[in-house]
Amino acid sequence: MESSSCIYKDPNSPIEARVKDLLSRMTLKEKVAQMTQIERSVATPHYLQDLGIGSVMNAGGSAPFPNAKSSDWADMVDWFQKLALQSRLGIPIIYGIDAVHGNNGVYGTTIFPHNVGLGATRDADLVRRIGVATALEVRACGIQYTFAPCVAVCRDPRWGRCYESYSEDTNIVREMASIVTGLQGQPPEGHPNGYPFLAGRNNVIACAKHFVGDGGTHKGLNEGDTILSYEDLERIHMAPYLDCISQGVGTIMVSYSSWNGRQLHAHHFLLTEVLKDKLGFKGFVISDWEALDRLSKPLGSNYRRCVSTAVNAGIDMVMVGQKHREFMKDLIFLAESGEIPMTRIDDAVERILRVKFVAGLFEYPFADRSLLDIVGCKLHRELAREAVHKSLVLLKNGKNPKKPLLPLDRTAKKILVAGTHADNLGYQCGGWTIAWNGMSGRITIGTTILDAIKEAIGEETEVIYEKIPSPDTLASQDFSFAIVAVGEDPYAEFTGDNSELAIPFNGADIISSVADKIPTLVILISGRPLVIEPWLLEKIDGLIAAWLPGTEGEGITDVIFGDYDFSGRLPVTWFRKVEQLPMNFRDNSDEPLFPLGFGLTCKAGTSFD
């Protein structure tokens, strides 16, 4: 290791001086290693200690072992860090995780509503506070970096990442970008625009994604093509990045998608001329998972050309997954041959080192174990519960406006709870929860809708729960009302692309069979609007869009039993039929089922819209 007199090891030296000093001491192989992010399963002592790899991450669902708790993660990350610090220059790794609605990949953490639900709250301060709580739970694992927030503007609900978008309205997405300050802390007045910022050890480096236009692809196809003029791309999809950059966001991830036929990972104009030069972004630009493989057909062929294209376009750190050997070998060859100029290599490494120094990794590389007690704590779960009740959108309340169904009577003699989603925590949380694609069942610690109902009702109230009620149950005449929770199964990315958007698991049939016999409140658990046929809407007495609320089901009962009134408003336009799509406010003359901004209240019985 280098002597302790090095400028880069002096915490009192200016960051840019530390970056310059460290860069001057690095070999080409060490620079290339800093540009490489590998999956934790291949993070061996050779890559960490001998080569000085720059970053480690875990793919969705990749964990030390099943149901590993935050302390187990901290043990793993600290072990990686100890190895990295034993490298020649002792450069710490930055460890990244997809903490996109809480630290959602780790068992026992607080899982907040997905972004579409937070967009329904219109509450920028709430979102900021969620960022603060998420940062603490991520840091408890020894992790310093989250691949969040997604600031996509979703223009088509057929897209499989619709729930990762706060809204179809650029202005709402821009407001919700306040989560960056929650994650990273508030930059001081006069902080240089575009320069990365981190307040301290209780904060994490954020990553605005996916640059740019990922929510605007043709027919909502994941990794598809966004066909727009530059002016519209800038106005609709690029604008939220300005807000993230102004808050000192440390990193920006590039989209798998294309703009007018050109893939973003190969787009020098957008990545370098616009993002870095025009917008003044001084953090580092990171690729998406194995995205360079997608720059050629067949997938992964002519990999050296893909590396050259992406790095020359402006990618600084490459999320290679498990293709690290080939990537590093090719990048060294390309730099030595001059196909990638050393000025480009040095620019990338400067940006990576800058973020590491800003994050204080050289001074505080290891987990702060005092934070472990805060993971999944009551305060954070109460915050998530608040987010749930503020995110719920009331779409219908009574067949007759003069006879509303809600709020429900918690002292009713007997109630029926039904549906595929009434007692399924995994469905309630959606994708990107414990596993990449999400899972069914009691996958972590939390409260299902059924749990919450049983907790909220009076002692004399009888609850009958049947996922699919039997004819005999429905024939009973003594139910005061029924609560039916149905919706989507979990999905992520391309697995969620859907051109039909019907309610899965025969959800419409379950609703219909119950509503034919009993006054029925339907709670729809989904990452986007789904088709609700007119005949079905007429049958039901109440309808709530609950989105993907996360682990705190009591946020739903807080509202349906009247402790709080509804305040959520639709963050997206609710179409009548898929043939109307894409359907956005101001862009389509067709009549929606419910417009952007719609949301009823119990007290007034009126819409916010």
XYZ file of C-alpha atoms in Angstrom:
609
model
C 0.000 0.000 0.000
C 1.045 3.600 -0.565
C 2.401 5.653 2.353
C 0.001 7.569 4.574
C 1.537 10.879 3.414
C -0.370 10.654 0.136
C -2.621 13.632 -0.571
C -5.481 11.325 -1.503
C -5.460 9.858 1.997
C -5.671 13.258 3.676
C -9.334 13.999 4.562
C -8.472 17.679 4.966
C -7.264 18.065 1.390
C -9.731 19.346 -1.251
C -11.593 16.557 -3.018
C -10.346 17.510 -6.466
C -6.752 17.472 -5.217
C -7.304 14.007 -3.743
C -8.810 12.795 -7.018
C -5.895 14.186 -9.061
C -3.293 12.727 -6.708
C -4.819 9.254 -6.645
C -5.353 9.189 -10.406
C -1.682 10.047 -10.951
C -0.642 6.955 -8.987
C -2.843 4.474 -10.855
C -1.836 2.025 -13.541
C -4.068 1.423 -16.537
C -5.161 -1.909 -15.066
C -6.163 -0.185 -11.811
C -8.104 2.462 -13.721
C -9.962 -0.170 -15.697
C -10.734 -2.017 -12.476
C -12.320 1.123 -11.034
C -14.613 1.300 -14.070
C -15.806 -2.253 -13.435
C -18.796 -3.202 -11.302
C -19.182 -6.923 -10.632
C -21.934 -9.083 -9.103
C -21.316 -10.057 -5.481
C -21.253 -13.785 -6.362
C -17.989 -13.307 -8.292
C -16.381 -10.828 -5.876
C -13.352 -12.956 -4.997
C -10.176 -11.835 -3.220
C -8.432 -11.828 -6.596
C -10.704 -9.127 -7.988
C -10.997 -7.097 -4.818
C -7.542 -7.339 -3.314
C -5.278 -8.047 -6.279
C -7.004 -6.011 -8.999
C -8.761 -3.358 -6.892
C -12.193 -3.635 -8.480
C -14.195 -0.408 -8.273
C -17.661 -1.572 -7.330
C -19.701 -4.583 -6.304
C -23.466 -4.953 -6.621
C -26.093 -7.618 -6.281
C -28.619 -8.486 -8.933
C -32.259 -8.599 -7.863
C -32.773 -11.601 -5.570
C -29.045 -12.208 -5.127
C -28.281 -12.410 -1.395
C -25.715 -13.897 0.984
C -28.249 -16.647 1.727
C -32.075 -16.926 1.925
C -33.699 -14.511 4.396
C -30.340 -12.903 5.219
C -30.901 -10.023 7.633
C -29.244 -6.627 7.520
C -26.468 -7.745 9.880
C -25.637 -10.619 7.514
C -25.416 -8.205 4.611
C -23.150 -5.932 6.639
C -20.851 -8.881 7.346
C -20.626 -9.650 3.637
C -20.081 -6.068 2.462
C -17.495 -5.405 5.174
C -15.585 -8.521 4.093
C -15.526 -7.228 0.508
C -14.384 -3.845 1.772
C -11.548 -5.292 3.872
C -10.210 -7.050 0.798
C -10.464 -3.873 -1.316
C -8.563 -1.865 1.278
C -5.725 -4.394 1.063
C -5.189 -3.583 -2.624
C -2.061 -1.642 -3.625
C -3.740 1.773 -3.389
C -6.360 0.842 -0.805
C -9.276 2.266 -2.788
C -12.587 1.272 -1.157
C -15.341 -0.299 -3.199
C -18.746 1.298 -3.528
C -21.456 -1.345 -3.073
C -24.735 -0.870 -4.961
C -28.207 -2.327 -4.437
C -31.658 -1.794 -5.957
C -33.302 -0.168 -2.936
C -36.182 1.213 -4.989
C -39.014 1.162 -2.416
C -37.137 0.790 0.819
C -34.211 -1.606 1.086
C -36.480 -4.077 -0.633
C -33.996 -6.854 -1.320
C -33.273 -7.487 2.347
C -35.486 -9.513 4.696
C -37.122 -7.602 7.557
C -36.763 -4.099 6.135
C -39.532 -1.541 5.718
C -41.087 -1.833 2.252
C -42.688 1.412 1.094
C -45.239 1.820 -1.707
C -43.783 1.654 -5.186
C -43.293 4.958 -6.993
C -46.653 5.033 -8.777
C -48.351 5.054 -5.372
C -46.073 7.802 -4.091
C -46.944 9.832 -7.171
C -50.590 9.560 -6.111
C -49.764 11.306 -2.829
C -48.401 14.462 -4.527
C -46.436 14.838 -1.273
C -42.814 15.764 -2.020
C -41.913 16.029 1.662
C -43.287 12.547 2.368
C -41.148 11.190 -0.457
C -38.101 13.005 0.938
C -38.716 11.435 4.373
C -38.991 8.007 2.735
C -35.596 8.681 1.191
C -34.170 9.450 4.640
C -35.560 6.217 6.110
C -34.443 4.132 3.145
C -30.912 5.526 3.378
C -30.665 4.506 7.025
C -31.833 0.954 6.337
C -29.460 0.629 3.380
C -26.516 1.985 5.383
C -27.256 -0.503 8.154
C -26.247 -3.191 5.647
C -22.917 -1.484 5.048
C -24.154 -0.455 1.586
C -23.388 3.057 0.354
C -25.187 3.219 -2.998
C -28.730 2.643 -4.251
C -29.872 2.396 -7.855
C -32.734 4.818 -7.196
C -34.745 6.870 -7.900
C -36.348 5.963 -11.196
C -37.503 9.282 -12.637
C -39.044 7.842 -15.777
C -42.174 9.521 -17.091
C -44.418 6.579 -17.957
C -46.539 7.368 -20.994
C -48.007 3.895 -21.513
C -49.185 1.450 -18.789
C -48.365 -1.504 -21.008
C -44.741 -0.917 -19.966
C -43.530 -3.499 -17.448
C -41.836 -0.838 -15.314
C -44.881 1.425 -15.047
C -44.963 1.122 -11.250
C -41.393 2.439 -11.044
C -42.610 5.747 -12.485
C -44.215 8.372 -10.273
C -46.503 9.661 -13.015
C -47.205 10.277 -16.671
C -46.981 13.999 -15.820
C -43.437 15.358 -15.957
C -44.210 17.979 -13.326
C -45.304 15.362 -10.780
C -42.158 13.313 -11.429
C -40.069 16.438 -10.933
C -41.707 17.073 -7.550
C -41.072 13.507 -6.433
C -37.363 13.876 -7.277
C -37.170 15.269 -3.730
C -36.280 11.707 -2.737
C -32.722 12.462 -3.899
C -32.328 14.939 -1.039
C -33.797 12.357 1.333
C -31.301 9.733 0.238
C -28.227 11.941 -0.018
C -29.013 14.833 2.328
C -29.603 18.531 1.648
C -26.759 20.262 -0.206
C -25.687 23.538 1.404
C -26.560 26.838 -0.194
C -24.143 27.608 -2.974
C -23.262 23.975 -3.670
C -22.026 23.806 -7.294
C -24.728 22.599 -9.652
C -23.971 19.150 -11.007
C -21.330 18.317 -8.400
C -22.150 15.143 -6.413
C -23.100 15.534 -2.765
C -23.469 13.328 0.292
C -24.265 14.750 3.716
C -22.763 12.001 5.856
C -22.632 8.386 6.981
C -26.418 8.131 7.351
C -26.929 8.921 3.678
C -26.439 6.937 0.483
C -25.345 7.862 -3.016
C -28.417 7.989 -5.264
C -28.751 7.049 -8.924
C -31.249 8.817 -11.177
C -32.442 6.394 -13.867
C -32.887 5.471 -16.680
C -31.437 8.170 -18.868
C -33.424 9.004 -20.937
C -36.914 8.372 -22.319
C -37.379 4.853 -20.937
C -41.024 5.553 -20.090
C -41.901 6.745 -23.583
C -41.186 3.727 -25.744
C -43.473 2.752 -28.612
C -46.405 0.696 -27.270
C -44.774 0.656 -23.832
C -42.260 -1.998 -24.851
C -39.512 -2.493 -22.288
C -36.092 -1.711 -23.779
C -37.970 -0.347 -26.776
C -37.692 2.786 -28.906
C -38.812 6.260 -27.841
C -39.733 8.089 -31.011
C -39.716 11.813 -30.271
C -38.143 15.083 -31.322
C -35.272 16.281 -29.165
C -37.469 19.121 -27.925
C -40.126 16.685 -26.680
C -37.519 14.332 -25.223
C -36.084 17.249 -23.281
C -39.471 18.618 -22.194
C -41.115 15.337 -21.166
C -38.369 12.905 -20.195
C -35.184 14.845 -19.489
C -36.617 17.539 -17.227
C -36.617 15.428 -13.998
C -32.869 14.880 -14.369
C -32.308 18.618 -14.008
C -33.925 18.422 -10.568
C -31.800 15.425 -9.590
C -28.610 17.080 -10.813
C -29.426 20.297 -8.944
C -29.673 18.227 -5.728
C -26.220 16.769 -6.266
C -27.218 13.286 -7.404
C -24.060 11.201 -7.440
C -24.733 8.865 -10.352
C -27.013 8.466 -13.349
C -27.885 5.119 -14.939
C -28.388 4.797 -18.677
C -31.525 3.252 -20.175
C -31.643 -0.005 -22.111
C -34.009 1.739 -24.509
C -33.337 3.655 -27.708
C -34.129 7.153 -28.919
C -35.252 7.290 -32.537
C -33.583 3.957 -33.221
C -30.251 4.653 -31.495
C -29.533 2.787 -28.255
C -28.851 5.036 -25.277
C -25.774 3.078 -24.186
C -24.162 4.051 -27.492
C -25.406 7.648 -27.602
C -22.475 10.087 -27.363
C -24.705 13.099 -28.021
C -27.072 12.423 -25.099
C -24.547 10.990 -22.627
C -21.623 13.324 -23.211
C -22.745 16.401 -25.112
C -26.046 16.797 -23.270
C -25.757 15.120 -19.855
C -22.154 15.916 -19.052
C -21.434 19.044 -21.077
C -24.770 20.855 -21.326
C -26.329 19.802 -18.006
C -23.003 19.907 -16.163
C -23.254 16.513 -14.469
C -20.007 15.798 -12.584
C -20.862 12.432 -11.010
C -20.432 9.147 -12.832
C -22.601 7.572 -15.509
C -23.248 3.865 -14.998
C -24.581 1.275 -17.413
C -27.517 -0.969 -16.678
C -27.051 -4.700 -15.997
C -25.137 -6.356 -18.856
C -26.363 -3.571 -21.138
C -23.261 -3.620 -23.319
C -24.178 -7.129 -24.490
C -27.329 -5.619 -26.004
C -25.356 -3.352 -28.319
C -24.816 -6.180 -30.783
C -26.771 -8.977 -32.414
C -26.680 -11.772 -31.586
C -26.616 -10.733 -27.953
C -23.092 -10.448 -26.552
C -21.314 -10.900 -29.867
C -18.377 -8.666 -30.859
C -18.113 -7.606 -27.221
C -14.956 -5.552 -27.708
C -16.750 -3.278 -30.156
C -19.616 -2.927 -27.659
C -17.166 -1.867 -24.937
C -15.561 0.683 -27.254
C -18.900 2.116 -28.327
C -20.307 2.453 -24.800
C -17.222 3.879 -23.090
C -16.557 6.335 -25.906
C -20.205 7.377 -25.739
C -19.735 8.402 -22.100
C -20.312 5.362 -19.853
C -17.975 5.647 -16.841
C -18.738 2.517 -14.819
C -19.978 -0.690 -16.419
C -22.313 -3.055 -14.596
C -20.798 -6.112 -16.207
C -22.472 -8.649 -13.959
C -20.369 -11.765 -14.465
C -18.573 -10.792 -17.683
C -15.810 -9.021 -15.792
C -12.829 -10.910 -17.201
C -13.729 -10.190 -20.815
C -14.682 -6.597 -20.092
C -11.450 -5.724 -18.327
C -9.308 -7.473 -20.945
C -11.092 -5.679 -23.785
C -11.025 -2.276 -22.123
C -7.276 -2.529 -21.467
C -6.691 -3.504 -25.101
C -8.839 -0.636 -26.381
C -7.038 1.892 -24.184
C -3.574 0.618 -25.135
C -4.470 0.665 -28.837
C -5.828 4.209 -28.593
C -9.330 3.272 -29.746
C -10.505 4.608 -26.406
C -8.392 7.677 -25.580
C -6.693 7.799 -22.181
C -8.430 11.135 -21.640
C -11.749 9.252 -21.731
C -10.460 6.611 -19.307
C -9.144 9.292 -16.947
C -12.403 11.246 -17.122
C -14.361 8.128 -16.136
C -12.054 7.269 -13.246
C -11.991 10.880 -12.006
C -15.779 10.821 -11.807
C -15.833 7.518 -9.933
C -13.166 8.631 -7.463
C -14.933 11.960 -6.967
C -18.092 10.176 -5.848
C -16.115 7.900 -3.531
C -14.373 10.861 -1.878
C -17.644 12.809 -1.621
C -19.224 9.758 0.016
C -16.488 9.624 2.664
C -15.620 6.028 1.802
C -11.915 6.512 2.427
C -12.617 7.721 5.963
C -15.593 5.474 6.796
C -15.479 2.365 4.593
C -17.305 -0.030 6.940
C -20.865 -0.552 8.148
C -22.134 1.454 11.098
C -23.580 -1.359 13.221
C -25.399 1.130 15.457
C -27.919 1.526 12.616
C -29.038 -2.103 12.706
C -31.671 -1.430 15.371
C -33.431 1.048 13.089
C -34.114 -1.510 10.335
C -37.846 -2.160 10.148
C -38.381 -0.037 13.253
C -41.761 1.293 14.373
C -40.963 4.826 13.194
C -40.173 3.651 9.669
C -43.212 1.379 9.513
C -45.409 4.257 10.638
C -43.934 6.357 7.841
C -44.708 3.599 5.339
C -48.223 3.338 6.768
C -48.653 7.080 6.274
C -47.467 6.713 2.677
C -50.010 3.944 2.074
C -53.006 5.885 3.350
C -51.970 8.979 1.400
C -51.477 6.971 -1.801
C -54.919 5.346 -1.958
C -57.178 6.754 -4.662
C -60.937 6.426 -4.157
C -62.511 5.900 -7.579
C -66.076 5.009 -6.567
C -68.037 5.341 -3.327
C -71.576 4.011 -3.580
C -73.856 3.195 -6.456
C -75.808 6.216 -5.373
C -73.732 9.261 -4.379
C -76.242 9.949 -1.629
C -75.569 6.500 -0.136
C -71.799 6.109 0.091
C -70.281 2.796 1.115
C -67.240 4.348 2.776
C -66.137 4.752 5.449
C -66.946 1.211 6.493
C -68.452 0.351 9.869
C -65.741 -1.320 11.946
C -68.421 -2.589 14.371
C -70.433 -4.390 11.686
C -71.691 -7.767 12.848
C -70.186 -9.885 10.058
C -68.007 -9.108 7.056
C -66.536 -11.109 4.193
C -62.936 -10.672 3.091
C -62.051 -12.260 -0.236
C -59.739 -12.137 -3.203
C -56.307 -13.314 -4.251
C -54.581 -10.285 -2.731
C -56.289 -10.018 0.643
C -53.728 -12.129 2.477
C -50.643 -12.155 0.267
C -47.788 -9.921 1.364
C -45.718 -10.688 -1.722
C -48.503 -9.597 -4.064
C -49.006 -6.519 -1.907
C -45.358 -5.505 -2.312
C -44.992 -6.323 -6.018
C -41.793 -6.747 -8.009
C -38.360 -5.781 -6.712
C -39.174 -7.247 -3.293
C -36.795 -9.903 -1.906
C -36.589 -11.338 -5.452
C -36.087 -9.425 -8.702
C -39.487 -10.443 -9.999
C -41.162 -10.397 -6.599
C -42.800 -13.433 -5.026
C -46.057 -14.726 -3.620
C -46.695 -15.319 0.058
C -45.378 -14.063 3.375
C -41.969 -13.239 1.958
C -40.833 -10.783 4.641
C -42.078 -9.101 7.812
C -45.253 -7.109 7.292
C -49.014 -6.787 7.598
C -51.414 -8.041 4.932
C -54.769 -6.428 4.239
C -56.491 -9.277 6.068
C -54.156 -8.876 9.058
C -54.957 -5.176 9.130
C -58.712 -5.715 8.899
C -58.684 -8.139 11.802
C -56.723 -5.600 13.849
C -59.001 -2.685 12.952
C -62.475 -4.143 13.548
C -64.451 -4.256 16.757
C -64.269 -7.195 19.133
C -67.783 -8.330 18.256
C -67.254 -8.282 14.470
C -66.908 -11.646 12.767
C -64.560 -11.854 9.784
C -65.019 -14.639 7.240
C -62.046 -14.979 4.890
C -62.162 -17.043 1.716
C -59.818 -16.283 -1.152
C -62.484 -17.476 -3.600
C -65.793 -17.527 -1.723
C -67.868 -20.677 -2.038
C -71.476 -20.580 -3.261
C -72.639 -21.487 0.230
C -70.761 -18.552 1.738
C -72.153 -16.143 -0.847
C -75.661 -17.455 -0.220
C -75.472 -16.252 3.358
C -77.702 -13.257 3.957
C -76.028 -11.812 7.032
C -72.899 -10.067 5.691
C -72.893 -6.324 6.242
C -70.381 -5.838 3.414
C -67.512 -7.528 1.596
C -63.940 -6.395 0.986
C -62.436 -7.975 -2.125
C -58.738 -7.464 -2.858
C -57.566 -8.506 -6.316
C -54.870 -7.425 -8.706
C -51.641 -8.216 -10.479
C -49.051 -10.834 -9.674
C -45.543 -9.432 -9.150
C -43.328 -8.669 -12.134
C -40.275 -6.661 -13.081
C -39.034 -5.093 -16.296
C -39.858 -7.098 -19.444
C -41.810 -9.741 -17.517
C -44.388 -7.061 -16.828
C -44.925 -5.913 -20.416
C -48.644 -6.471 -20.975
C -50.803 -5.608 -23.968
C -54.110 -6.715 -22.424
C -54.056 -5.316 -18.859
C -56.933 -7.464 -17.634
C -57.237 -8.198 -13.903
C -55.318 -11.494 -13.439
C -56.403 -14.609 -11.552
C -60.006 -14.220 -12.780
C -60.227 -11.128 -10.628
C -63.263 -9.769 -12.441
C -65.153 -13.033 -11.864
C -64.344 -13.010 -8.136
C -65.525 -9.417 -7.849
C -68.683 -10.143 -9.820
C -69.674 -13.216 -7.820
C -69.324 -11.349 -4.529
C -70.874 -8.080 -5.679
C -73.940 -9.933 -6.965
C -74.743 -10.934 -3.375
C -73.130 -8.438 -0.987
C -72.338 -4.696 -0.954
C -68.707 -4.794 -2.070
C -65.601 -2.672 -1.720
C -62.931 -3.611 -4.269
C -59.297 -2.906 -3.452
C -57.215 -3.142 -6.619
C -53.543 -3.986 -6.046
C -51.622 -3.129 -9.207
C -48.697 -1.218 -10.603
C -50.880 0.559 -13.160
C -54.453 1.015 -14.333
C -56.161 -2.186 -15.430
C -59.244 -2.760 -17.577
C -62.447 -2.345 -15.582
C -65.404 -3.179 -17.770
C -68.531 -0.970 -17.403
C -70.688 -3.897 -16.275
C -68.232 -4.662 -13.487
C -67.929 -1.073 -12.344
C -71.716 -0.839 -12.124
C -71.918 -3.908 -9.885
C -69.520 -2.788 -7.192
C -70.237 -0.272 -4.476
C -66.709 1.011 -3.866
C -63.413 0.964 -5.730
C -59.940 1.874 -4.487
C -56.712 1.980 -6.467
C -54.187 0.859 -3.848
C -51.222 0.427 -6.234
C -48.427 -1.705 -4.689
C -48.536 -0.552 -1.070
C -45.704 -2.566 0.479
C -45.553 -4.170 3.898
C -47.872 -1.901 5.878
C -51.428 -3.042 5.157
C -52.773 -0.998 8.079
C -52.403 2.068 5.880
C -55.385 0.715 3.943
C -57.595 0.071 6.958
C -56.702 3.509 8.335
C -58.664 4.970 5.446
C -61.443 2.499 4.694
C -62.608 2.576 8.319
C -62.461 6.367 8.466
C -59.454 7.235 10.618
C -58.249 9.311 7.671
C -60.034 10.538 4.582
C -58.809 9.736 1.103
C -56.316 12.219 -0.306
C -54.685 10.339 -3.197
C -55.117 11.473 -6.781
C -54.485 9.483 -9.925
C -50.887 9.917 -11.095
C -51.828 8.440 -14.476
C -54.829 8.483 -16.785
C -57.136 5.493 -16.283
C -58.156 4.279 -19.740
C -61.418 2.531 -20.624
C -59.933 -0.003 -23.058
C -56.432 -0.848 -24.231
C -57.278 0.295 -27.737
C -57.114 3.860 -26.420
C -53.436 3.517 -25.448
C -51.205 5.413 -25.273
C -53.489 7.808 -23.444
C -52.092 10.811 -21.603
C -53.614 14.017 -20.346
C -53.645 16.766 -22.990
C -52.573 14.297 -25.686
C -55.708 12.299 -26.355
C -59.250 13.400 -27.117
C -60.754 10.029 -26.109
C -62.727 9.993 -22.887
C -60.841 8.189 -20.082
C -62.560 6.139 -17.411
C -60.912 8.426 -14.850
C -58.666 11.381 -15.747
C -55.252 12.179 -14.336
C -55.764 13.832 -10.953
C -59.106 12.148 -10.212
C -59.773 11.080 -6.655
C -62.856 11.136 -4.425
C -63.066 11.944 -0.736
C -65.521 10.536 1.784
C -66.343 13.812 3.499
C -67.089 15.850 0.445
C -67.874 13.017 -1.930
C -66.170 15.010 -4.641
C -63.101 14.656 -6.795
C -59.863 16.593 -6.520
C -59.719 16.770 -10.293
